[in-house]
mmCIF file of C-alpha atoms and ligand atoms in Angstrom:
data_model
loop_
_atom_site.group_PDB
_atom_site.id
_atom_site.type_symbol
_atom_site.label_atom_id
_atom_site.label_comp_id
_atom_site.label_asym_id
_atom_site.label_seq_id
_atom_site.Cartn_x
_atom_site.Cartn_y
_atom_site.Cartn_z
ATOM 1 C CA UNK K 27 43.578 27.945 -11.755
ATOM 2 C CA UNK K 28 40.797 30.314 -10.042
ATOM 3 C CA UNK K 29 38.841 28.110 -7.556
ATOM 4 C CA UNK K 30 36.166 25.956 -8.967
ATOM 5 C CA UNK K 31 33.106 27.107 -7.515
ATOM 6 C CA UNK K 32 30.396 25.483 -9.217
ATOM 7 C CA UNK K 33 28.925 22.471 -10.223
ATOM 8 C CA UNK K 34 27.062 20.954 -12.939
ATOM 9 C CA UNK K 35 24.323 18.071 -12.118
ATOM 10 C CA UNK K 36 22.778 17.021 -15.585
ATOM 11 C CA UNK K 37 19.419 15.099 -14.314
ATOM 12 C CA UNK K 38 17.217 15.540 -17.569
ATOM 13 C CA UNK K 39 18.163 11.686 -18.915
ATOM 14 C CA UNK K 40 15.888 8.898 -19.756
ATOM 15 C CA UNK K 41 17.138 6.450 -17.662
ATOM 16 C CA UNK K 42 15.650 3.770 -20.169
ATOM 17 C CA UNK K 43 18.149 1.418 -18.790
ATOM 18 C CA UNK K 44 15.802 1.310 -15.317
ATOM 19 C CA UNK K 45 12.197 0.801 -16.667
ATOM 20 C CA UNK K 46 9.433 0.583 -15.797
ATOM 21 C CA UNK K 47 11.667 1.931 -12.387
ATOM 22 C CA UNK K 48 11.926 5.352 -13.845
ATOM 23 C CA UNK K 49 8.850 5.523 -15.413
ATOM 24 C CA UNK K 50 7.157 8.142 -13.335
ATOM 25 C CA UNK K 51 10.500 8.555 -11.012
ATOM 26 C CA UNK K 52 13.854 10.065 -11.889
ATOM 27 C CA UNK K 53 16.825 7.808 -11.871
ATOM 28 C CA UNK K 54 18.610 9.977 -9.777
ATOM 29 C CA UNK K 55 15.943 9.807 -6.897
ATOM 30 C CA UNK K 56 16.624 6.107 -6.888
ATOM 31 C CA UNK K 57 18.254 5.360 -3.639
ATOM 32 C CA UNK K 58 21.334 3.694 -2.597
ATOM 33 C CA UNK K 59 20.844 2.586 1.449
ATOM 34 C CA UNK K 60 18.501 5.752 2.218
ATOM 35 C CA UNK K 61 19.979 8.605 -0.044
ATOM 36 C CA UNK K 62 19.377 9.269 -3.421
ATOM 37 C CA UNK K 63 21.865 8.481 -6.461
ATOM 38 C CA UNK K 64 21.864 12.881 -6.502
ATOM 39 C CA UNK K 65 22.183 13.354 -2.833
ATOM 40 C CA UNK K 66 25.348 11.298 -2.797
ATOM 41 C CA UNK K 67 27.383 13.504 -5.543
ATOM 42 C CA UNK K 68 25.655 16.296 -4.669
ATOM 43 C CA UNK K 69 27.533 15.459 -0.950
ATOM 44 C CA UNK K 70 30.646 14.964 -2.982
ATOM 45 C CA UNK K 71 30.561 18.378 -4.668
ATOM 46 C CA UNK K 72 29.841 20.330 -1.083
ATOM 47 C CA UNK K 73 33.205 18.253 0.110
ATOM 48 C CA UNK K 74 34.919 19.478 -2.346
ATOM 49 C CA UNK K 75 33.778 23.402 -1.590
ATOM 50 C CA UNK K 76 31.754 23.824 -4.324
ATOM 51 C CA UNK K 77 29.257 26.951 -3.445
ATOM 52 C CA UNK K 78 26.696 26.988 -6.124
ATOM 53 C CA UNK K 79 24.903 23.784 -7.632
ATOM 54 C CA UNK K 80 23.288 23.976 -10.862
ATOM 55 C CA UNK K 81 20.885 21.060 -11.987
ATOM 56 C CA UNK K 82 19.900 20.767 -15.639
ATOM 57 C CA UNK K 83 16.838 18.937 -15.242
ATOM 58 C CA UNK K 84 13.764 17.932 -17.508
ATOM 59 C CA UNK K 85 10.010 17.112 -17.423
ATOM 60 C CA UNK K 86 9.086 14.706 -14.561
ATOM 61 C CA UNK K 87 12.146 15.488 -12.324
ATOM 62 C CA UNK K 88 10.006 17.697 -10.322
ATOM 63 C CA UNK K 89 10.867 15.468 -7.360
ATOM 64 C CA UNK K 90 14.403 16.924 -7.744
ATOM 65 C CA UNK K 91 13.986 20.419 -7.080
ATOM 66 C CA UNK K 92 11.372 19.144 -4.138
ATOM 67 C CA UNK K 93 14.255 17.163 -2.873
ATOM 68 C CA UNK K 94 16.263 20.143 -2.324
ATOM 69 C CA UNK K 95 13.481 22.259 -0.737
ATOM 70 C CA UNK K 96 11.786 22.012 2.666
ATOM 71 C CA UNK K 97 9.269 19.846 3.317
ATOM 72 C CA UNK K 98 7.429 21.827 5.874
ATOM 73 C CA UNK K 99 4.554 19.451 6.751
ATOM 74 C CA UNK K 100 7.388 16.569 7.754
ATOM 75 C CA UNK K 101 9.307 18.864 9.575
ATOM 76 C CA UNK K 102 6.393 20.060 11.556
ATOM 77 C CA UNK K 103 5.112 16.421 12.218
ATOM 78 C CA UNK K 104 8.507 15.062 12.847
ATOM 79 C CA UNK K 105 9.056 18.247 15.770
ATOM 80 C CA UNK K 106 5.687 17.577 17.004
ATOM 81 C CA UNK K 107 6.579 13.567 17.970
ATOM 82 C CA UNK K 108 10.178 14.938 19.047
ATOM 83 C CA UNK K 109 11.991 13.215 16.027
ATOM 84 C CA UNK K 110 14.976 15.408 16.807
ATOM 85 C CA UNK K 111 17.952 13.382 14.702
ATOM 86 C CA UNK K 112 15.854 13.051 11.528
ATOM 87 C CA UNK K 113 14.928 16.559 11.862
ATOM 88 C CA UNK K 114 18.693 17.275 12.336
ATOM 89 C CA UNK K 115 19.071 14.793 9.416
ATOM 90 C CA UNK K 116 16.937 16.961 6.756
ATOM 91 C CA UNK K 117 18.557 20.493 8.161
ATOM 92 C CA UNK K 118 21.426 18.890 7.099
ATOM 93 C CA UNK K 119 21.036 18.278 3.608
ATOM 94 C CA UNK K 120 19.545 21.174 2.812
ATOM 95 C CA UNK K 121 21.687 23.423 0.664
ATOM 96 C CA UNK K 122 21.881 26.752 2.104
ATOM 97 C CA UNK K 123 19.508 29.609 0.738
ATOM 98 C CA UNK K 124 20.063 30.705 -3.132
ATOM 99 C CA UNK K 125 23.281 28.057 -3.550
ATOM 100 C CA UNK K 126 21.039 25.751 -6.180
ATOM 101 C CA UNK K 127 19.698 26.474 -9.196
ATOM 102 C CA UNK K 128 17.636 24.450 -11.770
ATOM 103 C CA UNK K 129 16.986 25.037 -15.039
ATOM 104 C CA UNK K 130 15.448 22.400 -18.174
ATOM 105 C CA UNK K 131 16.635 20.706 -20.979
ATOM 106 C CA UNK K 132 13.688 20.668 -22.837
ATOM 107 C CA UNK K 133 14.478 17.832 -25.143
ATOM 108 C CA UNK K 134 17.422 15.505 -23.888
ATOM 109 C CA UNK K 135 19.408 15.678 -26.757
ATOM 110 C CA UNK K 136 22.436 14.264 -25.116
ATOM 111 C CA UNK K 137 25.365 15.044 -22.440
ATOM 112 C CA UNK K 138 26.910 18.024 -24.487
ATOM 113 C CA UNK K 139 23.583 19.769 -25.031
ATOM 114 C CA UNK K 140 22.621 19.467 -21.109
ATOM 115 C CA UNK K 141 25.629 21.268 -19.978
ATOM 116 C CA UNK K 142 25.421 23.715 -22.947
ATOM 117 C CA UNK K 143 21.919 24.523 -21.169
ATOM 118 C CA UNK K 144 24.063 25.707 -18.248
ATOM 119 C CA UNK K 145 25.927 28.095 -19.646
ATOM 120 C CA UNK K 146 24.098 31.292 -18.584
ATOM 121 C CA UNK K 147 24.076 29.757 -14.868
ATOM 122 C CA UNK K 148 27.372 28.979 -14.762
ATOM 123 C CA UNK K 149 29.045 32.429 -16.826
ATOM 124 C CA UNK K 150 32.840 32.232 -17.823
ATOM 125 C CA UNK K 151 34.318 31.033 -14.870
ATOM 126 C CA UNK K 152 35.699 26.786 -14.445
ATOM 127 C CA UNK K 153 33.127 24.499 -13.177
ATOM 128 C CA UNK K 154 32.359 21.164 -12.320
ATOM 129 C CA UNK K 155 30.081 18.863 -13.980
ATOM 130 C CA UNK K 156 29.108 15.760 -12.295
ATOM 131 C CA UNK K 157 27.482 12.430 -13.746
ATOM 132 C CA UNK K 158 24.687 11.615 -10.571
ATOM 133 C CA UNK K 159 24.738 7.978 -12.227
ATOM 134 C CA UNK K 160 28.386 7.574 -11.133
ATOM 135 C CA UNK K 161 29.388 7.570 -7.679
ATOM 136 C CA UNK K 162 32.972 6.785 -6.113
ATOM 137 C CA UNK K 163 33.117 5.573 -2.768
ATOM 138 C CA UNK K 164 36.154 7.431 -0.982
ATOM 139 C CA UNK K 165 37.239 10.192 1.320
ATOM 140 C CA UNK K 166 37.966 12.715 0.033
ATOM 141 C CA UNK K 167 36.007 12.484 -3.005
ATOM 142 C CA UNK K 168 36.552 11.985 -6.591
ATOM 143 C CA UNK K 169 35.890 15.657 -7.122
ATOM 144 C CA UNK K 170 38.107 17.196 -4.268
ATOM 145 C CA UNK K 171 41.216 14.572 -5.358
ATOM 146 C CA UNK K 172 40.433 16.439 -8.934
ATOM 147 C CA UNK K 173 40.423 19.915 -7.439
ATOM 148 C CA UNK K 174 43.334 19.360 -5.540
ATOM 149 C CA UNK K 175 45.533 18.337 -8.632
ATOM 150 C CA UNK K 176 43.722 21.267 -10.839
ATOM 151 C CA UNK K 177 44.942 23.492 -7.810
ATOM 152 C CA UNK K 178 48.818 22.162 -8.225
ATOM 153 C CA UNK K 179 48.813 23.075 -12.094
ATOM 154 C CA UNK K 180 49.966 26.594 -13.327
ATOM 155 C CA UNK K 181 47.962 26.893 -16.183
ATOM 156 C CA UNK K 182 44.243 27.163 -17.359
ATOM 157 C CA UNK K 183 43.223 23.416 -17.886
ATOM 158 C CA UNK K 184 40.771 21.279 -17.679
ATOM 159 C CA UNK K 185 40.775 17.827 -16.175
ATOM 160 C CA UNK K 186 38.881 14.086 -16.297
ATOM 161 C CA UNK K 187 38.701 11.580 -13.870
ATOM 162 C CA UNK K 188 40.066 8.293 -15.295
ATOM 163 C CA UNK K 189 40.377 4.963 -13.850
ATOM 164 C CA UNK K 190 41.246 1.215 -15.033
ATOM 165 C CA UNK K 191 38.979 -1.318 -16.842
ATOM 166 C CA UNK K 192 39.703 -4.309 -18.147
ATOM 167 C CA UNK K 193 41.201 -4.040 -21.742
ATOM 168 C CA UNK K 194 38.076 -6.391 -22.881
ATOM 169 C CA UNK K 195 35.781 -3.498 -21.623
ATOM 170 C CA UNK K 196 37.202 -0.196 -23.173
ATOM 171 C CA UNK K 197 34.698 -0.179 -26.234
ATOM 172 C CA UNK K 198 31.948 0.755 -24.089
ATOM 173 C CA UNK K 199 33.856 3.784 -22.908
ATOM 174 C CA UNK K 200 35.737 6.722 -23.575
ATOM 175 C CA UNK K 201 39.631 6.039 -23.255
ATOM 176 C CA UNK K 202 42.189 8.293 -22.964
ATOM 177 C CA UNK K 203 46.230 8.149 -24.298
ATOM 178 C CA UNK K 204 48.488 9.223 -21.556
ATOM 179 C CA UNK K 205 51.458 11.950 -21.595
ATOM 180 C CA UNK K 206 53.942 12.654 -18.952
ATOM 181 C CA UNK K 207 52.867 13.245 -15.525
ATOM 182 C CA UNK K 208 52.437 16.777 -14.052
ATOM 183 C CA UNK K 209 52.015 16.326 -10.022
ATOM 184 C CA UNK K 210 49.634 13.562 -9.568
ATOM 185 C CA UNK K 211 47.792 14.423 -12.985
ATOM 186 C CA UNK K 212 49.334 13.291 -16.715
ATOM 187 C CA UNK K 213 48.888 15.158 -19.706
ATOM 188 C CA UNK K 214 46.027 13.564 -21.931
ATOM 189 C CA UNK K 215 47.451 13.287 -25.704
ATOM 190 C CA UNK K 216 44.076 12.121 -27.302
ATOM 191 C CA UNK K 217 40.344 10.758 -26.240
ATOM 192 C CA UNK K 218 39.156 8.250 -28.224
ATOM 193 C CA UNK K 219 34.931 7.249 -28.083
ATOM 194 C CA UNK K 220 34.543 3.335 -27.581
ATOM 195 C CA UNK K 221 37.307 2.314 -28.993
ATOM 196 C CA UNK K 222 38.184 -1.154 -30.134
ATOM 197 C CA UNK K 223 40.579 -3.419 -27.465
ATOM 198 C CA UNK K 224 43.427 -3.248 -29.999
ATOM 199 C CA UNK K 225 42.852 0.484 -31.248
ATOM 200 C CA UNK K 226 42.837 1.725 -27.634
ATOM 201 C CA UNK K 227 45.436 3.859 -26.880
ATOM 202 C CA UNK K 228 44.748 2.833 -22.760
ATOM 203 C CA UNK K 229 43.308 1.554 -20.515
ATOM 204 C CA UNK K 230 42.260 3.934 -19.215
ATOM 205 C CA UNK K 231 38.338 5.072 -19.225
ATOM 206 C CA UNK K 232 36.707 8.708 -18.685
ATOM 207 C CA UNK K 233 34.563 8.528 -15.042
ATOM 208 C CA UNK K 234 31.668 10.731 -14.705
ATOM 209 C CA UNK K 235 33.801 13.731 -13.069
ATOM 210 C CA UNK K 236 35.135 16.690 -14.784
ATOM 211 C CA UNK K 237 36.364 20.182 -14.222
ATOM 212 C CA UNK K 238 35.924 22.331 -17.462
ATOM 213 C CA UNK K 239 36.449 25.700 -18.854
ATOM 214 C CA UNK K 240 33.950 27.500 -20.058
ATOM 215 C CA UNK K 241 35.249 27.741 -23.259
ATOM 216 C CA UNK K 242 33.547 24.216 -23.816
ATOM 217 C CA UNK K 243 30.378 26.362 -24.110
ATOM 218 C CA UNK K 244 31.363 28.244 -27.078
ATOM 219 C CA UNK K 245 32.346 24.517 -28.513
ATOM 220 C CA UNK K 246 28.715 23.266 -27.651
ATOM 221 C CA UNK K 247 27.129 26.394 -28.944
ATOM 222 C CA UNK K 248 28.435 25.666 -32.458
ATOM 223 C CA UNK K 249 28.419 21.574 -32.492
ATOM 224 C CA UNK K 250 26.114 19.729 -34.217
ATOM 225 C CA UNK K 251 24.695 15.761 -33.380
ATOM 226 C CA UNK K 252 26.997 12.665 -33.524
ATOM 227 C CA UNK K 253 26.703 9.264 -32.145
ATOM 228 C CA UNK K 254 23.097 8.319 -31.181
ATOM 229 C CA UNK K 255 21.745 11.546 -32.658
ATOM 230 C CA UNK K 256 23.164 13.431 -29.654
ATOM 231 C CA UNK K 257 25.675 16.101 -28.542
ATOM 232 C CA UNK K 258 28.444 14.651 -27.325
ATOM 233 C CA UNK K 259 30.086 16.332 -24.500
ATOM 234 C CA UNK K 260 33.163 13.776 -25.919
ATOM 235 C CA UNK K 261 33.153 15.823 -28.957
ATOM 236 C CA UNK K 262 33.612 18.814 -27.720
ATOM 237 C CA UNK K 263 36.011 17.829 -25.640
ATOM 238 C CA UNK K 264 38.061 17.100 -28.477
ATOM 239 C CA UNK K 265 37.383 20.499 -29.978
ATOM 240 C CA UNK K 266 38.531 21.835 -26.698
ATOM 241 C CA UNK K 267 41.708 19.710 -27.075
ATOM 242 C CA UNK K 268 43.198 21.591 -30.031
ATOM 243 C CA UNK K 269 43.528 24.986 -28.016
ATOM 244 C CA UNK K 270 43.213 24.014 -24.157
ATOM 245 C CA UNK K 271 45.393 21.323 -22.274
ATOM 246 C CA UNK K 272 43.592 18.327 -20.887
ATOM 247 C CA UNK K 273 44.802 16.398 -17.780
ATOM 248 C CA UNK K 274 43.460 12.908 -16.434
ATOM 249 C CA UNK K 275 43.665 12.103 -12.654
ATOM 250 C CA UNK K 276 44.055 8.484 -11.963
ATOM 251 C CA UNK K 277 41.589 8.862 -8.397
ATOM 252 C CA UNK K 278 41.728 6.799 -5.345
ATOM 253 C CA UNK K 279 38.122 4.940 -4.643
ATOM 254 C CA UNK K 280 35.867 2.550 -6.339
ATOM 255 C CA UNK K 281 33.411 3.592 -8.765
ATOM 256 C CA UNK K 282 29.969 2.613 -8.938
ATOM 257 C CA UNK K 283 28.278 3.095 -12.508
ATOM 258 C CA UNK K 284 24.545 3.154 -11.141
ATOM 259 C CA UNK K 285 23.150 3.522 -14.607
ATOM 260 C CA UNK K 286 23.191 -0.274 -14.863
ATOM 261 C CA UNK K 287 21.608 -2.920 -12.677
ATOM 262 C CA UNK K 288 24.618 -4.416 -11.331
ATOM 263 C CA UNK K 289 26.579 -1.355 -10.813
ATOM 264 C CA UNK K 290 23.476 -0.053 -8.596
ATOM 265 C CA UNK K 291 23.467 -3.149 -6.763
ATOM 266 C CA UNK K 292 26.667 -3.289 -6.207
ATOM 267 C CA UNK K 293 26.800 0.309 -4.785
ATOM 268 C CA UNK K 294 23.843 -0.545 -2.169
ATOM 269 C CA UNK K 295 25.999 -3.367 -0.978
ATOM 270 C CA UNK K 296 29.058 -1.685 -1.001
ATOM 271 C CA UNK K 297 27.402 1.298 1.174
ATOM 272 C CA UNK K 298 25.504 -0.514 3.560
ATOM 273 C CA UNK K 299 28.721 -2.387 4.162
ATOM 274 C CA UNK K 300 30.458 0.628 4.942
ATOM 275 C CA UNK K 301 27.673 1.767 7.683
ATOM 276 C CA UNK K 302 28.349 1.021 11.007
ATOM 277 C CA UNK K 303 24.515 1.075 11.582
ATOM 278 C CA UNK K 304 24.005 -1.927 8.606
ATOM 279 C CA UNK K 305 27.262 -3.719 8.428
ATOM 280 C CA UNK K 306 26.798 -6.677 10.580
ATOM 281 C CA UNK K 307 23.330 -7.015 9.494
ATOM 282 C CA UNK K 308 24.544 -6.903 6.097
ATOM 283 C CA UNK K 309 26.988 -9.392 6.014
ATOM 284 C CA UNK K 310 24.647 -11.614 7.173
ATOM 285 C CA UNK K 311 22.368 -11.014 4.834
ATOM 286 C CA UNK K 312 25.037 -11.506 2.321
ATOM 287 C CA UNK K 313 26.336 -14.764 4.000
ATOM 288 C CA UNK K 314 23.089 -16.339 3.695
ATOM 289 C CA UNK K 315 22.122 -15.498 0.023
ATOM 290 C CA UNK K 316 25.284 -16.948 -0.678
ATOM 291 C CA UNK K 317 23.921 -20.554 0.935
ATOM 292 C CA UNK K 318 27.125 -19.974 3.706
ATOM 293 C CA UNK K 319 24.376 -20.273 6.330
HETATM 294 P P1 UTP O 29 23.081 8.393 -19.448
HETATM 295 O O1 UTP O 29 23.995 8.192 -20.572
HETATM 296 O O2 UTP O 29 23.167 7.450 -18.309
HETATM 297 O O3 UTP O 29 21.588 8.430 -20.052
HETATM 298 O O4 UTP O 29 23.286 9.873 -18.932
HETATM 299 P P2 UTP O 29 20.177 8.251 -19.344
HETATM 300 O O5 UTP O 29 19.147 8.755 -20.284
HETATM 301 O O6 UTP O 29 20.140 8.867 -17.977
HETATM 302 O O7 UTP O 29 20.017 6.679 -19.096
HETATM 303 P P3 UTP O 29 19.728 5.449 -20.088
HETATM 304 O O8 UTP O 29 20.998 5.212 -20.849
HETATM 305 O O9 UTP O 29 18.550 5.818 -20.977
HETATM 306 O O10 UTP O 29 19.381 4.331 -19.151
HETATM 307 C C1 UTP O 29 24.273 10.253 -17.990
HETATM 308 C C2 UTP O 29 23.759 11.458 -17.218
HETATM 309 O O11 UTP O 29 23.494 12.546 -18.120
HETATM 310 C C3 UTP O 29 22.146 12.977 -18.001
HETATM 311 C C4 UTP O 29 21.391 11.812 -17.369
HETATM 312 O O12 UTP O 29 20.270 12.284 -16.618
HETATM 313 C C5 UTP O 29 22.442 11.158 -16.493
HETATM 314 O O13 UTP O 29 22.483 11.703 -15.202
HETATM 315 N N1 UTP O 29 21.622 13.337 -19.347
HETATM 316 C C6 UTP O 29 21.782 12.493 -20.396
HETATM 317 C C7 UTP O 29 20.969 14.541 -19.503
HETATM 318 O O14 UTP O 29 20.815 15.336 -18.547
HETATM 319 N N2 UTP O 29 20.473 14.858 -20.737
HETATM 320 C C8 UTP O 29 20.616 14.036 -21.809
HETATM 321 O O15 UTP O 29 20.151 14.397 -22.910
HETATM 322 C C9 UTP O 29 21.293 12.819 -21.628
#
């Protein structure tokens, strides 16, 4: 497989789930500890060499693209009262010159149809597409475990993260039957959409990280609405199916949907936690909501 240099970040959703929160803000600028939800995979995607980072984004996600740009008045203030390590922080961040690219979904008509709006960016190479509501806590990253096992197969493929949820929870997602194993990856024999407990073929749910070919385009391009009145990027997937392996990748790491309220506050907890600058404090914190102190 050639190496997967890009990566698509589709950032044009409602987020309905987080009003009023997102009512004038993206969800993806909502932070867990002091980064946003976008910073976080977009950190993910760098560690797992991606070069080029292509954001499908839609009206009020301004902020985005500003996110990604300098912010020349801070940096001025923050050299003039010496503020060396944040300044060091923001150079950081910053992807390099002409690596990201935005572009709008002018109506969000669902997952399918924003990363059918980055065809053009992305051409007829593999990419990435990552869900910024998602995030997996682990080194190396969801998407670097999945390049790694795309990297160990001989043929054109494409691959989804998968990982375990309780067999009373697999009709909220999409579940996948499993094949025989090919390195760490296993051959996916079909995808079902929110299946029923006793129809599902696994346990096994779909996780917000895929590598794709870009023949999923040429899907897109022809498909028309299904559940919810939106593309489906599940749909096409199942197009894809018929004339393209598909492989799932059982990752290492805990997940984090931050598309809900509890998964989001679960991820702030879980981060802090991991900082060496917030555990302590945190634990306490957490100690004495809990009425241990
Ligand atoms: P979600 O299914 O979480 O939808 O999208 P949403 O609109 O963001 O949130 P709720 O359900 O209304 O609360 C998963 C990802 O796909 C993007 C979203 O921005 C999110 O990052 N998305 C979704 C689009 O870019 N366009 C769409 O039409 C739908």
């Amino acid at each position: 497989m050639p190496k997967i240099r890009k990566a698509i970040f589709p950032v044009a959703g409602l987020g309905t789930r987080f009003l009023p929160a997102t009512k004038a803000m993206p969800k993806e600028m909502l932070p867990v500890v002091d980064r946003p939800l976008i910073q976080h995979v977009v950190d993910e995607a760098r560690g797992a060499g991606i070069e080029h980072f292509i954001f499908v984004t839609g009206r009020n996600k301004s902020v985005i693209e500003d996110h990604f740009d300098r912010q020349f008045e801070l940096e001025v203030t923050l050299n003039e009262r010496g503020k060396k390590n944040d300044l060091a922080l923001l150079s950081h961040d910053l992807p390099e010159a002409g690596s990201a690219s935005f572009t709008r979904q002018q109506s969000p008509l669902g997952l399918g149809h924003a990363v059918w709006c980055a065809r053009e960016l992305v051409g007829r190479e593999p990419f990435a597409l990552l869900l910024p509501d998602v995030l997996v806590q682990h080194d190396p990253g969801c998407l670097a475990q999945m390049i790694a096992a795309a990297g160990a197969l001989e043929e054109r493929a494409n691959i989804v993260a998968v990982e375990e949820v309780p067999k009373d929870r697999v009709h909220m997602y999409g579940v996948v039957g499993v094949g025989p194993s090919k390195g760490k990856a296993f051959g996916i024999t079909q995808m079902v959409e929110k299946p029923k407990a006793a129809d599902a073929p696994s346990n096994l749910a779909i996780t917000g990280r895929y590598i794709l070919q870009p023949e999923i385009f040429d899907v897109l391009e022809k498909q028309s609405t299904g559940a919810g009145g939106e593309i489906q990027l599940t749909d096409a997937m199942l197009a894809l199916a018929k004339s393209q392996p598909f492989y799932g990748l059982k990752f290492e790491g805990r997940s984090f949907d931050c598309g809900s309220k509890i998964g989001f506050l679960a991820a702030n907890m879980s981060y802090a936690l991991e900082r060496d600058d917030l555990s302590a404090a945190m634990r306490e914190e957490m100690q004495r909501l809990m009425g241990g102190k």
